[in-house]
Amino acid sequence: MASLTVQQFINKIEEQRSLKETNAASYKEIYYIVCSILNEFISEDWKQTSDQVRSSMAKRVYYISMEFLIGSLLKNNLLHYNLLTVCNDALLELGFDPEKVYEAEHDPGLGNGGLGRLAACFLDSMASLKYPGIGCGIRYRYGLFEQKIINGYQTEFPDDWLKEIYPWELRKDEDSVVIEYGGNASLYNNESGNLSCKYSGTEKVRAIPYDIPIVGFRNQFINTLRLWSAEPVLELNHAKKDNYYDHLEYEKQIEQISGYLYPDDSSIAGKKLRLKQQYFLVAASLRQILNDYRENHSSNYHLLYEKVVIQINDTHPTLAIPELMRILMDEEQFSWSEAWNVVENLFAYTNHTIMSEALETWPVWMVQEIVPRLYMIIEEMNERFCLYIFYNHPELRHKIPQLAIIADDHVHMARLAIVASFRVNGVAKLHTEILKTKEMRSFHSVFPGKFQNKTNGISHRRWLLMANPTLAEFISSIISPVWIDQPCELNQLLRYSNDRELLKELAAIKLANKQDLARYIFKQTGITVNDQSIFDIQIKRLHEYKRQLLNVFHIIYLYERVKENPNLNVMPRTFIFAAKAAPGYHLAKEIIKLIHTVADIVNNDLSIQGKIKVVFLENYNVSLAEKIIPAADVSEQISTASKEASGTGNMKMMMNGALTIGTLDGANLEMEQLVGKHNMFIFGLRSEEVYQHYNLGDYQANEIFQTDQRIQFILNQLHDGLYHTSSFKDIYFQLLQTNDPYFILKDFDSYVEAQHLIDLTFRDQLKWQSKCLINIAHSGKFSSDRTINEYASAIWNINSLK
Ligand SMILES: *Cc1c(COP(=O)(O)O)cnc(C)c1O
């Protein structure tokens, strides 16, 4: 383990500064210098880890994902090398503010939200627990857009994260591979009488890997995140002169494949380039997987699954399945059943959603055009599967159209993934139950052993130890740092849930974090907030099912009550939002504008004496989450029950001592089972009730509108223009004409009641802090270390390298 004194660290920095032409002094320059100091340690340990993994002949997991939202790495890597304090002291001594050095890093937006962040937490846990695990993803030239709010509206700007050198990546030209698209595939009988496949007219693309080290926690174990970048196969100077401009055009098109991340986190319908991206990722990754296997084990792929397991994160990488069939049959001369035997023991699939609009399908013509040979294989899989159902499950014959991989001229990716994978998992108990008993019920009856639950988790290292050092220090001082290696030991805190002195300290830590956030809010928005007020926080992608609108309705209602009666005894509140909306999601963008409109009115109304403030922080990303979460009193997890598969923001805030107001949805349900309903604020319809309303069709939003004065008041304001400013007719009509599909009006009453209970509970600070401590104490279950250990033993069958 690297160990440096402060003086040695200073010397190293000074040494590098002296090598520069001018004595490097900007924060950016210091940032690069500290990265390079750390990279010296990393490169040695990285090599050693790869030697160790190779010589152990250990089985490896490849985690394929279209998104890895890794966050900034300098501070995290320093922490993992136990050099954070030393570095902080060295920087201070040299006259630099350490936080400014860390903030000089451009946080790469290579993911939309929860799914990508989950993949990053998983990598962190695999490395920290010494599991040989490789992340496979795309090195998007542009990450998720940067959000700026202009005049209350979201405006998108490019995330040009590679404009400056990204110091953590290593380009590996020697590992580049060539991928082929399109053209024609035709079958013929070869000289030995077997069916072979011939390709013609394909378009070739080079995939270049860039490796990023994933540093384990103080264990000198370093895994790899490999991100692929698309480049032309032919160099420009090899192109024929008369084709010069055609060639430039071709280069531009090729580079587009890894050009940008699609900014919609739940429905990317019919975008050819997206399908190309998916094939690019899986084809390149599979080439690497097979090369690794051949180098380390054997060139006989029949037993590939004994040394390799591939986890596909949602359906986006599902084309890996037919692609491996193709390679094994067309290049390795496997028969269908030999190839299938490898495939069906190799892949495991994680389902992330049950919302039908988010279940991926691709038009048949598009799959045929982009990956013609894969389409032939998918057709064959489909035929075999349908025949299997027909003969072996006659009770499901009438359901074949809902089970078939190809139906309605579309390829259904989730069905393909379920049929071919040896395990399918949901991401929280409730979600997995819904998959098994409702959405995937027939598949579950055909493959009962395939379905498992793996409740999501978060890295307690990043989200507590790094993001909230004062709380982490406080916890260690009470129960020793044992929780850092064994997060479940946090439950030792339960013994102190009535310790007045400790609870006061806990409150003081929260207050200091709130003061930090208050300063940040002022700097960013010019809004002054009361640090004694309840910090009530909803930060996540903007989606109707996440119901930011319900939160806003409560604010409008509360504001009206205080306005009517300025002496009303309510606890001061600061409502804080952060959220990006998909650029094409009109309603989501309207809701952002609504939040700003309400904020303008409320924040500037002197008559309410600052009792309510509304803040929207722009450009929600990992770095911003790290700033906000340690300051949360209240965590808003208010999705329509059954819609949020798990959530992970809920876990981050629980671990930082916020109390949750939430529906019994996703992992909230498991939080409630741990802490009990008295330590959360649960409200609203349950998942079963939501399903019942859908099935019976008996919900009438209009009825509530007619009978509930509060709702009528709020909706009419939206329609007529909030206090004569902007009008939000689209939101109004969406709620009433489509019968409020997310039950916002239905849950409003119980939400208001739960909010009222928060107001009352917060007044008794000892009681409040005691609940916070109980939540922290139970949050160990939600460490992604627990999740990864479960994947390793129950799905991957891999061992940790001791
Ligand atoms: C954790 C996280 C998410 C997921 O939040 P949910 O509340 O679970 O939707 C999304 N984006 C970022 C940047 C995160 O850190």
Short mmCIF file of N, CA and C in Angstrom, two decimals, residues 547 549-550 553 640-641 643 683-708 710-712 715 731-750:
data_model
loop_
_atom_site.label_atom_id
_atom_site.label_comp_id
_atom_site.label_asym_id
_atom_site.label_seq_id
_atom_site.Cartn_x
_atom_site.Cartn_y
_atom_site.Cartn_z
N ARG A 547 -43.11 11.42 -9.96
CA ARG A 547 -44.10 12.31 -9.36
C ARG A 547 -43.53 13.55 -8.67
N LEU A 549 -44.42 16.17 -9.58
CA LEU A 549 -45.63 16.99 -9.59
C LEU A 549 -46.38 16.92 -8.26
N LEU A 550 -46.38 15.74 -7.66
CA LEU A 550 -47.05 15.59 -6.36
C LEU A 550 -46.38 16.49 -5.32
N PHE A 553 -47.36 20.07 -6.01
CA PHE A 553 -48.74 20.34 -5.57
C PHE A 553 -48.78 20.59 -4.07
N THR A 640 -45.20 6.37 -8.05
CA THR A 640 -46.42 5.57 -8.03
C THR A 640 -46.03 4.13 -7.71
N ALA A 641 -46.63 3.56 -6.69
CA ALA A 641 -46.23 2.21 -6.26
C ALA A 641 -46.25 1.25 -7.45
N LYS A 643 -43.94 1.28 -9.80
CA LYS A 643 -43.26 1.85 -10.97
C LYS A 643 -41.74 1.98 -10.81
N PHE A 683 -46.87 6.66 2.72
CA PHE A 683 -48.21 7.12 2.35
C PHE A 683 -48.60 6.47 1.02
N GLY A 684 -49.83 6.67 0.65
CA GLY A 684 -50.27 6.39 -0.73
C GLY A 684 -50.68 4.96 -1.00
N LEU A 685 -51.13 4.78 -2.25
CA LEU A 685 -51.57 3.46 -2.70
C LEU A 685 -50.41 2.48 -2.63
N ARG A 686 -50.75 1.23 -2.37
CA ARG A 686 -49.73 0.17 -2.45
C ARG A 686 -49.75 -0.38 -3.88
N SER A 687 -48.71 -1.10 -4.18
CA SER A 687 -48.59 -1.66 -5.52
C SER A 687 -49.81 -2.50 -5.91
N GLU A 688 -50.28 -3.35 -4.98
CA GLU A 688 -51.46 -4.19 -5.28
C GLU A 688 -52.67 -3.34 -5.64
N GLU A 689 -52.82 -2.24 -4.91
CA GLU A 689 -53.98 -1.37 -5.15
C GLU A 689 -53.87 -0.69 -6.52
N VAL A 690 -52.67 -0.30 -6.87
CA VAL A 690 -52.46 0.32 -8.18
C VAL A 690 -52.86 -0.67 -9.27
N TYR A 691 -52.39 -1.91 -9.15
CA TYR A 691 -52.75 -2.94 -10.13
C TYR A 691 -54.26 -3.16 -10.17
N GLN A 692 -54.87 -3.15 -8.97
CA GLN A 692 -56.31 -3.37 -8.93
C GLN A 692 -57.07 -2.27 -9.68
N HIS A 693 -56.64 -1.04 -9.45
CA HIS A 693 -57.30 0.06 -10.17
C HIS A 693 -57.12 -0.07 -11.68
N TYR A 694 -55.92 -0.43 -12.10
CA TYR A 694 -55.69 -0.61 -13.54
C TYR A 694 -56.60 -1.71 -14.08
N ASN A 695 -56.67 -2.82 -13.32
CA ASN A 695 -57.44 -3.96 -13.80
C ASN A 695 -58.93 -3.68 -13.84
N LEU A 696 -59.43 -3.04 -12.79
CA LEU A 696 -60.86 -2.78 -12.72
C LEU A 696 -61.25 -1.53 -13.50
N GLY A 697 -60.27 -0.69 -13.76
CA GLY A 697 -60.59 0.56 -14.45
C GLY A 697 -61.55 1.43 -13.66
N ASP A 698 -61.44 1.38 -12.35
CA ASP A 698 -62.44 2.07 -11.51
C ASP A 698 -61.96 3.40 -10.94
N TYR A 699 -60.79 3.85 -11.37
CA TYR A 699 -60.30 5.13 -10.81
C TYR A 699 -60.82 6.29 -11.65
N GLN A 700 -61.34 7.28 -10.97
CA GLN A 700 -61.87 8.46 -11.65
C GLN A 700 -61.18 9.71 -11.12
N ALA A 701 -60.19 10.18 -11.84
CA ALA A 701 -59.47 11.37 -11.38
C ALA A 701 -60.42 12.56 -11.24
N ASN A 702 -61.37 12.61 -12.16
CA ASN A 702 -62.30 13.73 -12.17
C ASN A 702 -63.12 13.84 -10.89
N GLU A 703 -63.44 12.69 -10.34
CA GLU A 703 -64.20 12.66 -9.10
C GLU A 703 -63.45 13.40 -7.99
N ILE A 704 -62.15 13.11 -7.92
CA ILE A 704 -61.35 13.77 -6.88
C ILE A 704 -61.28 15.26 -7.16
N PHE A 705 -61.11 15.58 -8.43
CA PHE A 705 -61.06 16.99 -8.83
C PHE A 705 -62.35 17.71 -8.39
N GLN A 706 -63.47 17.03 -8.57
CA GLN A 706 -64.76 17.65 -8.22
C GLN A 706 -64.93 17.81 -6.72
N THR A 707 -64.42 16.84 -5.95
CA THR A 707 -64.75 16.84 -4.52
C THR A 707 -63.67 17.44 -3.62
N ASP A 708 -62.44 17.44 -4.06
CA ASP A 708 -61.38 17.94 -3.18
C ASP A 708 -61.04 19.39 -3.53
N ARG A 710 -58.89 21.43 -2.39
CA ARG A 710 -57.46 21.74 -2.52
C ARG A 710 -56.98 21.43 -3.93
N ILE A 711 -57.38 20.25 -4.42
CA ILE A 711 -56.97 19.83 -5.77
C ILE A 711 -57.54 20.80 -6.81
N GLN A 712 -58.80 21.14 -6.60
CA GLN A 712 -59.45 22.04 -7.55
C GLN A 712 -58.70 23.37 -7.61
N LEU A 715 -55.23 22.81 -9.41
CA LEU A 715 -55.34 22.57 -10.85
C LEU A 715 -55.85 23.81 -11.58
N ILE A 731 -50.09 20.34 -18.45
CA ILE A 731 -50.08 19.51 -17.24
C ILE A 731 -51.51 19.28 -16.77
N TYR A 732 -52.27 20.35 -16.78
CA TYR A 732 -53.68 20.29 -16.36
C TYR A 732 -54.43 19.24 -17.18
N PHE A 733 -54.31 19.32 -18.50
CA PHE A 733 -55.05 18.37 -19.34
C PHE A 733 -54.51 16.96 -19.21
N GLN A 734 -53.22 16.85 -19.05
CA GLN A 734 -52.63 15.53 -18.90
C GLN A 734 -53.26 14.82 -17.69
N LEU A 735 -53.44 15.56 -16.61
CA LEU A 735 -53.98 14.94 -15.41
C LEU A 735 -55.45 14.56 -15.58
N LEU A 736 -56.23 15.46 -16.16
CA LEU A 736 -57.67 15.22 -16.19
C LEU A 736 -58.11 14.39 -17.38
N GLN A 737 -57.49 14.62 -18.54
CA GLN A 737 -57.97 13.91 -19.73
C GLN A 737 -57.44 12.49 -19.84
N THR A 738 -56.26 12.25 -19.32
CA THR A 738 -55.77 10.87 -19.38
C THR A 738 -56.02 10.16 -18.05
N ASN A 739 -56.86 10.76 -17.23
CA ASN A 739 -57.28 10.13 -15.97
C ASN A 739 -56.10 9.85 -15.04
N ASP A 740 -55.18 10.78 -14.98
CA ASP A 740 -54.13 10.75 -13.97
C ASP A 740 -53.51 9.36 -13.79
N PRO A 741 -52.82 8.88 -14.82
CA PRO A 741 -52.34 7.50 -14.79
C PRO A 741 -51.36 7.21 -13.65
N TYR A 742 -50.78 8.23 -13.06
CA TYR A 742 -49.83 7.96 -11.96
C TYR A 742 -50.42 8.26 -10.58
N PHE A 743 -51.73 8.44 -10.53
CA PHE A 743 -52.46 8.54 -9.25
C PHE A 743 -51.96 9.68 -8.36
N ILE A 744 -51.62 10.80 -8.99
CA ILE A 744 -51.17 11.95 -8.21
C ILE A 744 -52.32 12.51 -7.37
N LEU A 745 -53.48 12.65 -8.01
CA LEU A 745 -54.60 13.21 -7.27
C LEU A 745 -55.06 12.24 -6.19
N LYS A 746 -55.02 10.98 -6.52
CA LYS A 746 -55.45 9.94 -5.58
C LYS A 746 -54.58 9.94 -4.32
N ASP A 747 -53.29 10.10 -4.49
CA ASP A 747 -52.37 10.02 -3.35
C ASP A 747 -52.16 11.36 -2.65
N PHE A 748 -52.73 12.42 -3.21
CA PHE A 748 -52.45 13.75 -2.67
C PHE A 748 -52.80 13.86 -1.18
N ASP A 749 -53.97 13.39 -0.84
CA ASP A 749 -54.44 13.55 0.54
C ASP A 749 -53.49 12.87 1.54
N SER A 750 -53.14 11.64 1.26
CA SER A 750 -52.28 10.95 2.24
C SER A 750 -50.87 11.50 2.21
#
